[in-house]
């Protein structure tokens, strides 16, 4: 909120100052890629500006960073005539096509062509990636963005001004100074791979339409009549040229792009100058080699004659400039026929459909299988066996079926059915259930995954389980490859991970691929793995949805296998990032008699878990009575209500008693009538009381007490301190350093602020270290940090 004493004049000054600051931060973030403040600080400045503008609406200007989203949906886009036509590019597919292009350029410019001994003049080219998105035109008048348009047919496009304004890295006002009074910037609006994946995940969750590729997603997002939808999509701009201009600009293309960058327009980081065709080809190969590693998709590179006078001299042919060409990469999408759908059984029993395809070459790789993910995906695609489908291979990702070409469906196409029994072991196949809890009530719905119920009796699951169990990040047993695991299982020598510990030398040497030495090495590796950390062991068990991080979290927070085995789903959700879904997976896993037997056998055969101990202080500290009430999910009682209730009632019994005491409840402050009503209703249900008591009892059994919630951390030496780790740590991993600090009661934060107690900076530390010195904070290098830890008796 703004200060009541603010006068309109002070407000106007503050607004101008905030806008200038935000402009600078935007420029550093989007153009230079060097933010100097954390996102949270940017948000604070932004909200200060918003609050001031709300109080003084007369101060709002269209170029204010708050004015990105128009609120009214359009009924249609207007038309925009392009003063300078938006052209397309000719294509080169082979290296010789590019050499021909370069020859035509030199001939067109009357430059000597040269012979085997050189002598020809080399033309300078600007080299840029060809992003796969949508071309846009952005018109700036006196530095202000006044119009955005699509390319359309090249001479007339659509007015998408409100939509382009929502794209964060497009400046509403040009940065710096010296720009032409009229400047039309052209570039590509695209979606990064990460943005695309996040959008599709979100769409799937909300039951919306998913997009086949980032290009379609960008196009679909930009051409929304409701700009609020566009605003919610992760679109970005990359500027690559100009249209109409009134004013001065450099006389070469790279100079112009560099000027645009200075004015706040993002340009490609891969922009380079090349002399002659061979350097262009070297650029093409270099970008091709890192194509899969780029954060966005490209379909080629673009070469442009750098000298503008040369560009004018060369001119155009039809709709293509003679001075530029796109050198394309092999396509990432191809058409082929879906021959069949088979079902694979994974480690957790998930039965997933796999597409068997008529082999087709996609971007240089022959693809004959593609994933179909799950049956929901099969439904969503509406795919049938015999269909012609579009296959997409993006980077290293497994090829995917992204679309069905409906008009090519043959008359004898067959639907895809999930098998009733497991294709490997014949056990029943069940659909998974999704558990949701809202307003204190649990509801169960059907999940998209089907599972074979055979568990380790299913050879497919057993093999995968063993492969996972021995893998490097799990039990790290070297010398047992997939082929050997298959043999061990097929020969009946291994029926559970516990059987690894009773393997005999004679059994191994009889197997294909095992000699005396390798058999002995494997037995030694198995013996060496008998003392895993609790986290490794939990991960190795292969609990569905429990990856390495969650396993570490469980081990660190709960401290013992026994507690992890017993934990109620509600208690598990106290862990950060553990939702009810995962919590139930964990619970179900340990409830299963078969799994219990495996764990029992593993321990009986001499496995000794390390690092078993106490509940972590962070976990103990997060279980406050208020948090506990909040987590019960009683409708109308959110964080604040829960806090008030906790203060009033002091214990669960107190809350229950209060809910049943009509008179007392009616005079309780800090709760709405509706909240009181639902509190009463919630605890009128015996099952809810029991659930709450069970959670409380378990938390107590684990050693936590509402009353002592603060003390657990308060007693620790670094309690109340906030530490930041930055740069590379050499002796201790960052994770471990964080653990150690937390075990001493400190909070470990991701960004530096005036509240930071100390910053540990290793080599390569950047903006955080700079900020720390700016603020005059205590900074330690790794050596000093280790010494400080040692002083508290903590060793690396
Ligand atoms: S220059 C006169 N540069 O490719 C030159 N285009 O086929 C006009 N594109 O419509 C385009 N990245 O959407 C140029 N670095 C780049 C580009 C690029 C992507 C797209 C653009 C254009 C199409 C031309």
Tab-separated table of C-alpha atoms in Angstrom, residues 90-527:
chain	number	residue	atom	x	y	z
A	90	UNK	CA	14.588	-18.869	-50.565
A	91	UNK	CA	15.862	-22.184	-49.230
A	92	UNK	CA	19.138	-24.043	-49.449
A	93	UNK	CA	19.056	-27.728	-48.498
A	94	UNK	CA	22.503	-28.869	-49.605
A	95	UNK	CA	25.847	-27.225	-49.038
A	96	UNK	CA	26.181	-26.671	-52.774
A	97	UNK	CA	22.889	-24.734	-52.794
A	98	UNK	CA	24.565	-22.281	-50.459
A	99	UNK	CA	27.726	-22.074	-52.559
A	100	UNK	CA	25.491	-21.334	-55.567
A	101	UNK	CA	23.749	-18.593	-53.586
A	102	UNK	CA	27.082	-17.013	-52.683
A	103	UNK	CA	28.183	-17.179	-56.340
A	104	UNK	CA	24.962	-15.461	-57.452
A	105	UNK	CA	25.536	-12.751	-54.833
A	106	UNK	CA	29.074	-12.084	-56.047
A	107	UNK	CA	27.976	-12.109	-59.673
A	108	UNK	CA	25.130	-9.746	-58.855
A	109	UNK	CA	27.591	-7.391	-57.203
A	110	UNK	CA	30.119	-7.747	-59.980
A	111	UNK	CA	32.758	-8.943	-57.541
A	112	UNK	CA	35.647	-11.056	-58.824
A	113	UNK	CA	34.780	-14.720	-58.420
A	114	UNK	CA	38.342	-15.995	-57.946
A	115	UNK	CA	39.835	-19.335	-58.913
A	116	UNK	CA	41.464	-22.313	-57.272
A	117	UNK	CA	44.144	-20.022	-55.886
A	118	UNK	CA	41.638	-17.732	-54.202
A	119	UNK	CA	41.726	-14.135	-55.187
A	120	UNK	CA	37.980	-13.699	-55.185
A	121	UNK	CA	36.486	-11.131	-52.831
A	122	UNK	CA	34.621	-12.709	-49.931
A	123	UNK	CA	31.186	-11.287	-49.151
A	124	UNK	CA	30.349	-10.683	-45.486
A	125	UNK	CA	27.226	-12.408	-44.242
A	126	UNK	CA	25.244	-12.099	-41.086
A	127	UNK	CA	24.473	-15.589	-39.723
A	128	UNK	CA	21.427	-16.198	-37.516
A	129	UNK	CA	19.415	-19.222	-36.480
A	130	UNK	CA	16.051	-19.554	-38.205
A	131	UNK	CA	13.612	-19.763	-35.343
A	132	UNK	CA	10.469	-21.733	-35.887
A	133	UNK	CA	7.627	-19.460	-34.889
A	134	UNK	CA	5.681	-16.607	-36.394
A	135	UNK	CA	6.922	-13.453	-38.103
A	136	UNK	CA	5.703	-10.187	-36.550
A	137	UNK	CA	6.109	-6.503	-37.233
A	138	UNK	CA	6.389	-4.069	-34.313
A	139	UNK	CA	5.982	-0.380	-35.017
A	140	UNK	CA	7.666	2.120	-32.671
A	141	UNK	CA	6.859	5.816	-32.996
A	142	UNK	CA	9.030	8.135	-30.953
A	143	UNK	CA	10.176	5.119	-29.004
A	144	UNK	CA	6.684	3.891	-28.106
A	145	UNK	CA	5.220	0.621	-29.315
A	146	UNK	CA	2.134	1.679	-31.279
A	147	UNK	CA	1.281	-1.398	-33.326
A	148	UNK	CA	1.985	-5.069	-33.708
A	149	UNK	CA	1.034	-7.058	-36.798
A	150	UNK	CA	1.293	-10.530	-38.270
A	151	UNK	CA	2.881	-11.096	-41.633
A	152	UNK	CA	-0.336	-12.263	-43.309
A	153	UNK	CA	0.218	-12.557	-47.056
A	154	UNK	CA	3.263	-10.281	-46.844
A	155	UNK	CA	1.453	-7.097	-47.875
A	156	UNK	CA	-1.520	-7.192	-45.475
A	157	UNK	CA	-1.427	-8.664	-42.005
A	158	UNK	CA	-3.576	-8.648	-38.876
A	159	UNK	CA	-3.424	-6.070	-36.131
A	160	UNK	CA	-2.330	-7.995	-33.026
A	161	UNK	CA	-1.219	-4.940	-31.032
A	162	UNK	CA	-2.911	-5.968	-27.793
A	163	UNK	CA	-1.409	-9.427	-28.015
A	164	UNK	CA	2.178	-8.442	-28.697
A	165	UNK	CA	2.004	-6.060	-25.753
A	166	UNK	CA	1.596	-9.089	-23.465
A	167	UNK	CA	4.941	-10.586	-24.541
A	168	UNK	CA	7.325	-9.803	-21.726
A	169	UNK	CA	10.498	-9.358	-23.719
A	170	UNK	CA	8.952	-6.893	-26.171
A	171	UNK	CA	9.629	-3.378	-24.854
A	172	UNK	CA	6.563	-1.123	-24.727
A	173	UNK	CA	9.015	1.754	-24.790
A	174	UNK	CA	12.470	1.641	-26.331
A	175	UNK	CA	15.411	1.615	-23.982
A	176	UNK	CA	18.251	4.145	-24.127
A	177	UNK	CA	18.185	6.864	-26.781
A	178	UNK	CA	18.988	7.715	-30.388
A	179	UNK	CA	16.325	5.571	-32.054
A	180	UNK	CA	14.716	6.650	-35.356
A	181	UNK	CA	11.404	8.493	-34.879
A	182	UNK	CA	9.657	5.733	-36.824
A	183	UNK	CA	11.130	2.282	-36.433
A	184	UNK	CA	9.482	-0.929	-37.564
A	185	UNK	CA	11.144	-3.940	-35.989
A	186	UNK	CA	10.643	-7.403	-37.426
A	187	UNK	CA	11.227	-10.644	-35.700
A	188	UNK	CA	9.993	-14.054	-34.800
A	189	UNK	CA	7.601	-14.762	-31.929
A	190	UNK	CA	8.315	-18.253	-30.637
A	191	UNK	CA	7.965	-20.524	-27.653
A	192	UNK	CA	10.972	-22.121	-25.963
A	193	UNK	CA	11.022	-25.903	-25.543
A	194	UNK	CA	10.590	-25.474	-21.793
A	195	UNK	CA	7.726	-23.008	-22.224
A	196	UNK	CA	6.047	-25.360	-24.681
A	197	UNK	CA	6.379	-28.363	-22.368
A	198	UNK	CA	5.028	-26.378	-19.412
A	199	UNK	CA	2.111	-25.060	-21.459
A	200	UNK	CA	1.160	-28.532	-22.687
A	201	UNK	CA	1.407	-29.925	-19.158
A	202	UNK	CA	-0.882	-27.168	-17.949
A	203	UNK	CA	-3.303	-27.713	-20.804
A	204	UNK	CA	-3.420	-31.439	-20.085
A	205	UNK	CA	-4.136	-30.821	-16.423
A	206	UNK	CA	-6.925	-28.374	-17.112
A	207	UNK	CA	-8.421	-30.562	-19.827
A	208	UNK	CA	-7.520	-28.014	-22.503
A	209	UNK	CA	-6.180	-28.610	-25.980
A	210	UNK	CA	-2.514	-29.540	-26.236
A	211	UNK	CA	-0.295	-28.410	-29.086
A	212	UNK	CA	1.635	-30.660	-31.438
A	213	UNK	CA	4.779	-28.510	-31.497
A	214	UNK	CA	6.133	-25.172	-30.226
A	215	UNK	CA	5.375	-23.490	-33.534
A	216	UNK	CA	1.675	-24.359	-33.409
A	217	UNK	CA	1.600	-23.358	-29.770
A	218	UNK	CA	3.143	-19.962	-30.577
A	219	UNK	CA	0.770	-19.382	-33.483
A	220	UNK	CA	-2.280	-20.467	-31.501
A	221	UNK	CA	-1.296	-18.261	-28.581
A	222	UNK	CA	-0.537	-15.146	-30.570
A	223	UNK	CA	-3.718	-15.246	-32.594
A	224	UNK	CA	-6.067	-15.154	-29.602
A	225	UNK	CA	-8.879	-12.633	-29.644
A	226	UNK	CA	-8.665	-12.536	-25.863
A	227	UNK	CA	-5.252	-11.084	-25.019
A	228	UNK	CA	-5.467	-12.403	-21.460
A	229	UNK	CA	-4.972	-15.885	-22.902
A	230	UNK	CA	-1.963	-14.673	-24.888
A	231	UNK	CA	-0.588	-13.117	-21.697
A	232	UNK	CA	-0.680	-16.503	-19.962
A	233	UNK	CA	1.395	-18.158	-22.693
A	234	UNK	CA	5.205	-18.273	-22.558
A	235	UNK	CA	5.866	-16.356	-25.791
A	236	UNK	CA	9.130	-14.632	-26.636
A	237	UNK	CA	10.425	-12.408	-29.394
A	238	UNK	CA	13.692	-12.570	-31.286
A	239	UNK	CA	14.253	-9.504	-33.494
A	240	UNK	CA	15.967	-10.175	-36.853
A	241	UNK	CA	15.395	-7.141	-39.023
A	242	UNK	CA	13.573	-3.913	-39.795
A	243	UNK	CA	10.782	-2.608	-42.010
A	244	UNK	CA	9.950	1.074	-42.477
A	245	UNK	CA	12.299	3.555	-40.822
A	246	UNK	CA	12.408	7.340	-40.521
A	247	UNK	CA	15.785	8.304	-39.149
A	248	UNK	CA	19.348	7.097	-39.092
A	249	UNK	CA	20.529	3.522	-38.737
A	250	UNK	CA	23.910	1.794	-39.210
A	251	UNK	CA	24.804	0.821	-42.788
A	252	UNK	CA	25.077	-2.899	-42.142
A	253	UNK	CA	22.698	-5.584	-40.876
A	254	UNK	CA	24.693	-6.678	-37.819
A	255	UNK	CA	25.124	-3.024	-36.853
A	256	UNK	CA	21.356	-2.573	-37.018
A	257	UNK	CA	20.654	-5.663	-34.902
A	258	UNK	CA	23.213	-4.471	-32.370
A	259	UNK	CA	21.492	-1.072	-32.259
A	260	UNK	CA	18.125	-2.816	-31.737
A	261	UNK	CA	19.641	-4.721	-28.854
A	262	UNK	CA	20.752	-1.451	-27.284
A	263	UNK	CA	17.168	-0.203	-27.558
A	264	UNK	CA	15.895	-3.136	-25.569
A	265	UNK	CA	14.946	-5.579	-28.324
A	266	UNK	CA	16.147	-9.137	-27.775
A	267	UNK	CA	18.237	-10.491	-30.649
A	268	UNK	CA	19.794	-13.911	-31.157
A	269	UNK	CA	22.760	-14.867	-28.979
A	270	UNK	CA	24.035	-16.889	-31.921
A	271	UNK	CA	24.387	-13.909	-34.274
A	272	UNK	CA	27.736	-14.045	-36.097
A	273	UNK	CA	29.599	-12.555	-39.001
A	274	UNK	CA	30.982	-14.902	-41.673
A	275	UNK	CA	33.181	-14.145	-44.658
A	276	UNK	CA	32.308	-16.160	-47.743
A	277	UNK	CA	30.396	-19.386	-48.278
A	278	UNK	CA	32.786	-21.673	-46.417
A	279	UNK	CA	32.529	-19.716	-43.174
A	280	UNK	CA	28.748	-19.732	-43.577
A	281	UNK	CA	28.857	-23.514	-43.946
A	282	UNK	CA	31.016	-23.795	-40.841
A	283	UNK	CA	28.383	-21.782	-38.963
A	284	UNK	CA	25.632	-24.047	-40.340
A	285	UNK	CA	27.474	-27.125	-39.077
A	286	UNK	CA	28.253	-25.595	-35.708
A	287	UNK	CA	24.642	-24.576	-35.096
A	288	UNK	CA	23.485	-27.958	-36.424
A	289	UNK	CA	25.710	-29.676	-33.862
A	290	UNK	CA	24.129	-27.769	-31.036
A	291	UNK	CA	20.610	-27.717	-32.459
A	292	UNK	CA	19.253	-30.206	-29.925
A	293	UNK	CA	20.862	-28.345	-27.050
A	294	UNK	CA	19.369	-24.944	-27.903
A	295	UNK	CA	16.510	-23.912	-25.611
A	296	UNK	CA	14.215	-23.357	-28.620
A	297	UNK	CA	13.565	-25.163	-31.899
A	298	UNK	CA	15.079	-23.955	-35.132
A	299	UNK	CA	14.554	-25.230	-38.640
A	300	UNK	CA	17.686	-23.829	-40.193
A	301	UNK	CA	19.994	-20.836	-40.268
A	302	UNK	CA	19.590	-17.604	-42.235
A	303	UNK	CA	22.421	-15.896	-44.089
A	304	UNK	CA	22.056	-12.238	-45.063
A	305	UNK	CA	24.465	-10.025	-46.973
A	306	UNK	CA	25.690	-7.745	-44.202
A	307	UNK	CA	26.284	-4.597	-46.248
A	308	UNK	CA	23.021	-2.679	-46.810
A	309	UNK	CA	24.289	-0.967	-49.951
A	310	UNK	CA	24.943	-4.437	-51.378
A	311	UNK	CA	21.465	-5.525	-50.282
A	312	UNK	CA	19.913	-2.625	-52.215
A	313	UNK	CA	22.026	-3.409	-55.258
A	314	UNK	CA	20.975	-7.057	-55.255
A	315	UNK	CA	17.260	-6.321	-54.734
A	316	UNK	CA	14.498	-8.906	-54.977
A	317	UNK	CA	13.274	-11.686	-57.168
A	318	UNK	CA	9.526	-12.268	-56.850
A	319	UNK	CA	8.864	-12.367	-53.078
A	320	UNK	CA	12.381	-13.266	-52.008
A	321	UNK	CA	15.426	-11.083	-51.442
A	322	UNK	CA	18.484	-11.972	-53.555
A	323	UNK	CA	20.635	-11.065	-50.545
A	324	UNK	CA	19.363	-13.611	-48.056
A	325	UNK	CA	18.757	-17.353	-47.889
A	326	UNK	CA	17.550	-19.907	-45.359
A	327	UNK	CA	19.777	-22.990	-45.103
A	328	UNK	CA	17.426	-25.616	-43.736
A	329	UNK	CA	18.122	-28.474	-41.350
A	330	UNK	CA	16.466	-31.852	-41.850
A	331	UNK	CA	12.820	-31.728	-40.729
A	332	UNK	CA	11.876	-32.934	-37.256
A	333	UNK	CA	8.460	-34.163	-38.358
A	334	UNK	CA	7.550	-36.799	-40.909
A	335	UNK	CA	4.534	-38.795	-42.002
A	336	UNK	CA	4.353	-42.540	-41.648
A	337	UNK	CA	1.926	-45.394	-41.089
A	338	UNK	CA	0.989	-46.770	-37.685
A	339	UNK	CA	1.403	-50.522	-38.204
A	340	UNK	CA	0.409	-51.660	-34.732
A	341	UNK	CA	0.206	-50.677	-31.092
A	342	UNK	CA	1.952	-52.925	-28.594
A	343	UNK	CA	1.951	-52.704	-24.827
A	344	UNK	CA	5.083	-52.515	-22.713
A	345	UNK	CA	5.295	-53.185	-19.009
A	346	UNK	CA	7.530	-50.873	-17.006
A	347	UNK	CA	9.227	-51.097	-13.640
A	348	UNK	CA	6.176	-50.033	-11.672
A	349	UNK	CA	3.893	-52.224	-13.736
A	350	UNK	CA	2.573	-49.399	-15.879
A	351	UNK	CA	1.272	-50.884	-19.121
A	352	UNK	CA	2.001	-48.313	-21.831
A	353	UNK	CA	1.100	-48.259	-25.500
A	354	UNK	CA	3.983	-48.098	-27.961
A	355	UNK	CA	3.491	-47.286	-31.630
A	356	UNK	CA	5.086	-49.649	-34.141
A	357	UNK	CA	5.656	-47.622	-37.277
A	358	UNK	CA	6.508	-48.112	-40.892
A	359	UNK	CA	10.202	-47.106	-40.535
A	360	UNK	CA	10.785	-43.517	-41.620
A	361	UNK	CA	13.811	-41.233	-41.540
A	362	UNK	CA	13.280	-38.192	-39.320
A	363	UNK	CA	16.125	-35.662	-39.193
A	364	UNK	CA	18.692	-38.270	-40.113
A	365	UNK	CA	17.509	-41.033	-37.773
A	366	UNK	CA	15.371	-44.014	-38.723
A	367	UNK	CA	12.333	-44.181	-36.480
A	368	UNK	CA	10.284	-47.356	-36.188
A	369	UNK	CA	8.811	-46.961	-32.677
A	370	UNK	CA	7.261	-43.998	-30.934
A	371	UNK	CA	5.757	-43.498	-27.537
A	372	UNK	CA	2.031	-43.009	-27.103
A	373	UNK	CA	2.408	-42.269	-23.354
A	374	UNK	CA	-0.884	-43.662	-22.069
A	375	UNK	CA	-4.427	-44.499	-23.076
A	376	UNK	CA	-5.616	-40.936	-22.485
A	377	UNK	CA	-3.130	-39.833	-25.081
A	378	UNK	CA	-4.387	-42.488	-27.487
A	379	UNK	CA	-7.905	-41.141	-26.952
A	380	UNK	CA	-6.789	-37.547	-27.271
A	381	UNK	CA	-5.038	-38.244	-30.565
A	382	UNK	CA	-7.968	-40.380	-31.706
A	383	UNK	CA	-5.434	-42.683	-33.293
A	384	UNK	CA	-6.314	-46.026	-34.892
A	385	UNK	CA	-4.067	-48.804	-36.183
A	386	UNK	CA	-3.550	-48.252	-39.897
A	387	UNK	CA	-3.655	-44.446	-39.605
A	388	UNK	CA	-1.157	-42.140	-41.231
A	389	UNK	CA	0.409	-40.180	-38.390
A	390	UNK	CA	2.833	-37.298	-37.922
A	391	UNK	CA	5.955	-38.365	-36.041
A	392	UNK	CA	8.045	-35.772	-34.291
A	393	UNK	CA	11.569	-36.211	-33.000
A	394	UNK	CA	12.579	-33.279	-30.836
A	395	UNK	CA	16.169	-33.409	-29.714
A	396	UNK	CA	17.063	-36.500	-27.775
A	397	UNK	CA	13.495	-37.093	-26.735
A	398	UNK	CA	11.872	-40.398	-27.717
A	399	UNK	CA	9.930	-39.891	-30.963
A	400	UNK	CA	6.302	-39.031	-30.456
A	401	UNK	CA	3.101	-39.411	-32.435
A	402	UNK	CA	1.768	-35.863	-32.495
A	403	UNK	CA	-1.149	-35.992	-34.870
A	404	UNK	CA	-3.349	-38.213	-36.992
A	405	UNK	CA	-3.917	-37.290	-40.622
A	406	UNK	CA	-7.658	-37.938	-40.454
A	407	UNK	CA	-8.332	-37.734	-44.178
A	408	UNK	CA	-5.927	-40.595	-44.853
A	409	UNK	CA	-7.639	-43.090	-42.538
A	410	UNK	CA	-8.102	-46.416	-44.359
A	411	UNK	CA	-11.461	-48.198	-44.254
A	412	UNK	CA	-9.979	-51.100	-42.274
A	413	UNK	CA	-8.396	-48.975	-39.499
A	414	UNK	CA	-8.707	-50.686	-36.077
A	415	UNK	CA	-9.220	-49.081	-32.676
A	416	UNK	CA	-6.578	-49.418	-29.940
A	417	UNK	CA	-7.643	-51.385	-26.847
A	418	UNK	CA	-5.827	-51.776	-23.560
A	419	UNK	CA	-5.282	-55.499	-22.905
A	420	UNK	CA	-7.188	-57.022	-19.974
A	421	UNK	CA	-4.233	-59.091	-18.930
A	422	UNK	CA	-0.521	-58.347	-18.826
A	423	UNK	CA	1.200	-59.224	-22.126
A	424	UNK	CA	4.208	-60.497	-20.136
A	425	UNK	CA	2.841	-62.416	-17.154
A	426	UNK	CA	-0.890	-62.672	-17.795
A	427	UNK	CA	-1.873	-61.001	-14.503
A	428	UNK	CA	-4.844	-58.669	-14.373
A	429	UNK	CA	-4.377	-55.104	-15.680
A	430	UNK	CA	-5.985	-52.460	-13.478
A	431	UNK	CA	-6.641	-48.822	-14.011
A	432	UNK	CA	-4.923	-46.602	-11.419
A	433	UNK	CA	-7.000	-44.371	-9.239
A	434	UNK	CA	-6.498	-40.731	-8.479
A	435	UNK	CA	-7.189	-39.555	-4.972
A	436	UNK	CA	-8.156	-35.953	-4.427
A	437	UNK	CA	-9.202	-34.314	-1.243
A	438	UNK	CA	-11.164	-31.156	-1.106
A	439	UNK	CA	-13.104	-29.614	1.717
A	440	UNK	CA	-12.175	-32.488	3.964
A	441	UNK	CA	-13.700	-35.072	1.640
A	442	UNK	CA	-11.771	-37.574	-0.407
A	443	UNK	CA	-12.805	-38.378	-3.915
A	444	UNK	CA	-11.437	-41.076	-6.139
A	445	UNK	CA	-11.335	-40.840	-9.903
A	446	UNK	CA	-9.810	-42.901	-12.665
A	447	UNK	CA	-6.183	-42.232	-13.541
A	448	UNK	CA	-4.703	-42.424	-17.014
A	449	UNK	CA	-2.304	-45.215	-16.130
A	450	UNK	CA	-3.008	-48.937	-16.233
A	451	UNK	CA	-0.926	-51.310	-14.159
A	452	UNK	CA	-0.200	-54.993	-14.231
A	453	UNK	CA	-0.883	-56.259	-10.705
A	454	UNK	CA	1.761	-59.009	-10.996
A	455	UNK	CA	4.542	-56.988	-9.325
A	456	UNK	CA	7.745	-58.984	-9.002
A	457	UNK	CA	5.968	-62.104	-10.212
A	458	UNK	CA	5.827	-60.343	-13.583
A	459	UNK	CA	9.146	-60.916	-15.353
A	460	UNK	CA	9.003	-57.509	-17.041
A	461	UNK	CA	8.602	-55.692	-13.736
A	462	UNK	CA	11.143	-57.866	-11.970
A	463	UNK	CA	13.796	-57.232	-14.629
A	464	UNK	CA	13.215	-53.495	-14.559
A	465	UNK	CA	13.134	-53.478	-10.771
A	466	UNK	CA	16.526	-55.210	-10.592
A	467	UNK	CA	18.013	-52.948	-13.253
A	468	UNK	CA	16.821	-49.962	-11.243
A	469	UNK	CA	17.962	-51.445	-7.932
A	470	UNK	CA	21.552	-51.928	-9.106
A	471	UNK	CA	21.760	-48.663	-11.056
A	472	UNK	CA	24.413	-46.106	-10.207
A	473	UNK	CA	22.178	-43.662	-8.386
A	474	UNK	CA	20.425	-46.445	-6.524
A	475	UNK	CA	22.556	-49.210	-4.970
A	476	UNK	CA	25.394	-48.631	-7.421
A	477	UNK	CA	26.241	-52.283	-8.044
A	478	UNK	CA	28.647	-52.397	-10.959
A	479	UNK	CA	28.988	-55.297	-13.350
A	480	UNK	CA	25.353	-56.217	-13.816
A	481	UNK	CA	24.157	-55.097	-17.230
A	482	UNK	CA	20.661	-55.424	-18.629
A	483	UNK	CA	21.515	-58.584	-20.532
A	484	UNK	CA	22.820	-60.299	-17.392
A	485	UNK	CA	19.749	-59.241	-15.400
A	486	UNK	CA	17.549	-60.771	-18.076
A	487	UNK	CA	19.453	-64.023	-17.873
A	488	UNK	CA	19.341	-64.129	-14.087
A	489	UNK	CA	15.589	-63.618	-14.147
A	490	UNK	CA	14.925	-65.958	-17.062
A	491	UNK	CA	17.022	-68.704	-15.433
A	492	UNK	CA	15.030	-68.279	-12.237
A	493	UNK	CA	18.146	-67.372	-10.232
A	494	UNK	CA	16.749	-64.044	-9.110
A	495	UNK	CA	13.111	-63.620	-8.085
A	496	UNK	CA	13.523	-60.468	-6.016
A	497	UNK	CA	16.262	-57.894	-5.373
A	498	UNK	CA	16.985	-59.783	-2.147
A	499	UNK	CA	18.134	-62.793	-4.192
A	500	UNK	CA	21.133	-60.783	-5.407
A	501	UNK	CA	22.661	-61.223	-1.971
A	502	UNK	CA	22.571	-65.019	-2.128
A	503	UNK	CA	23.997	-65.371	-5.640
A	504	UNK	CA	26.819	-67.896	-5.849
A	505	UNK	CA	29.966	-67.841	-7.920
A	506	UNK	CA	29.000	-71.135	-9.627
A	507	UNK	CA	25.650	-69.702	-10.689
A	508	UNK	CA	27.270	-66.668	-12.281
A	509	UNK	CA	30.092	-68.324	-14.197
A	510	UNK	CA	27.515	-70.511	-15.900
A	511	UNK	CA	25.947	-67.448	-17.501
A	512	UNK	CA	26.749	-66.023	-20.878
A	513	UNK	CA	29.178	-63.118	-20.672
A	514	UNK	CA	30.547	-64.018	-17.242
A	515	UNK	CA	34.092	-65.131	-16.742
A	516	UNK	CA	35.703	-65.910	-13.391
A	517	UNK	CA	36.966	-62.404	-12.927
A	518	UNK	CA	33.728	-60.668	-13.797
A	519	UNK	CA	31.744	-63.060	-11.579
A	520	UNK	CA	34.055	-62.325	-8.665
A	521	UNK	CA	33.902	-58.604	-9.341
A	522	UNK	CA	30.128	-58.675	-9.350
A	523	UNK	CA	29.991	-60.615	-6.081
A	524	UNK	CA	32.386	-58.099	-4.546
A	525	UNK	CA	30.264	-55.198	-5.814
A	526	UNK	CA	27.142	-56.776	-4.330
A	527	UNK	CA	28.889	-57.270	-1.009
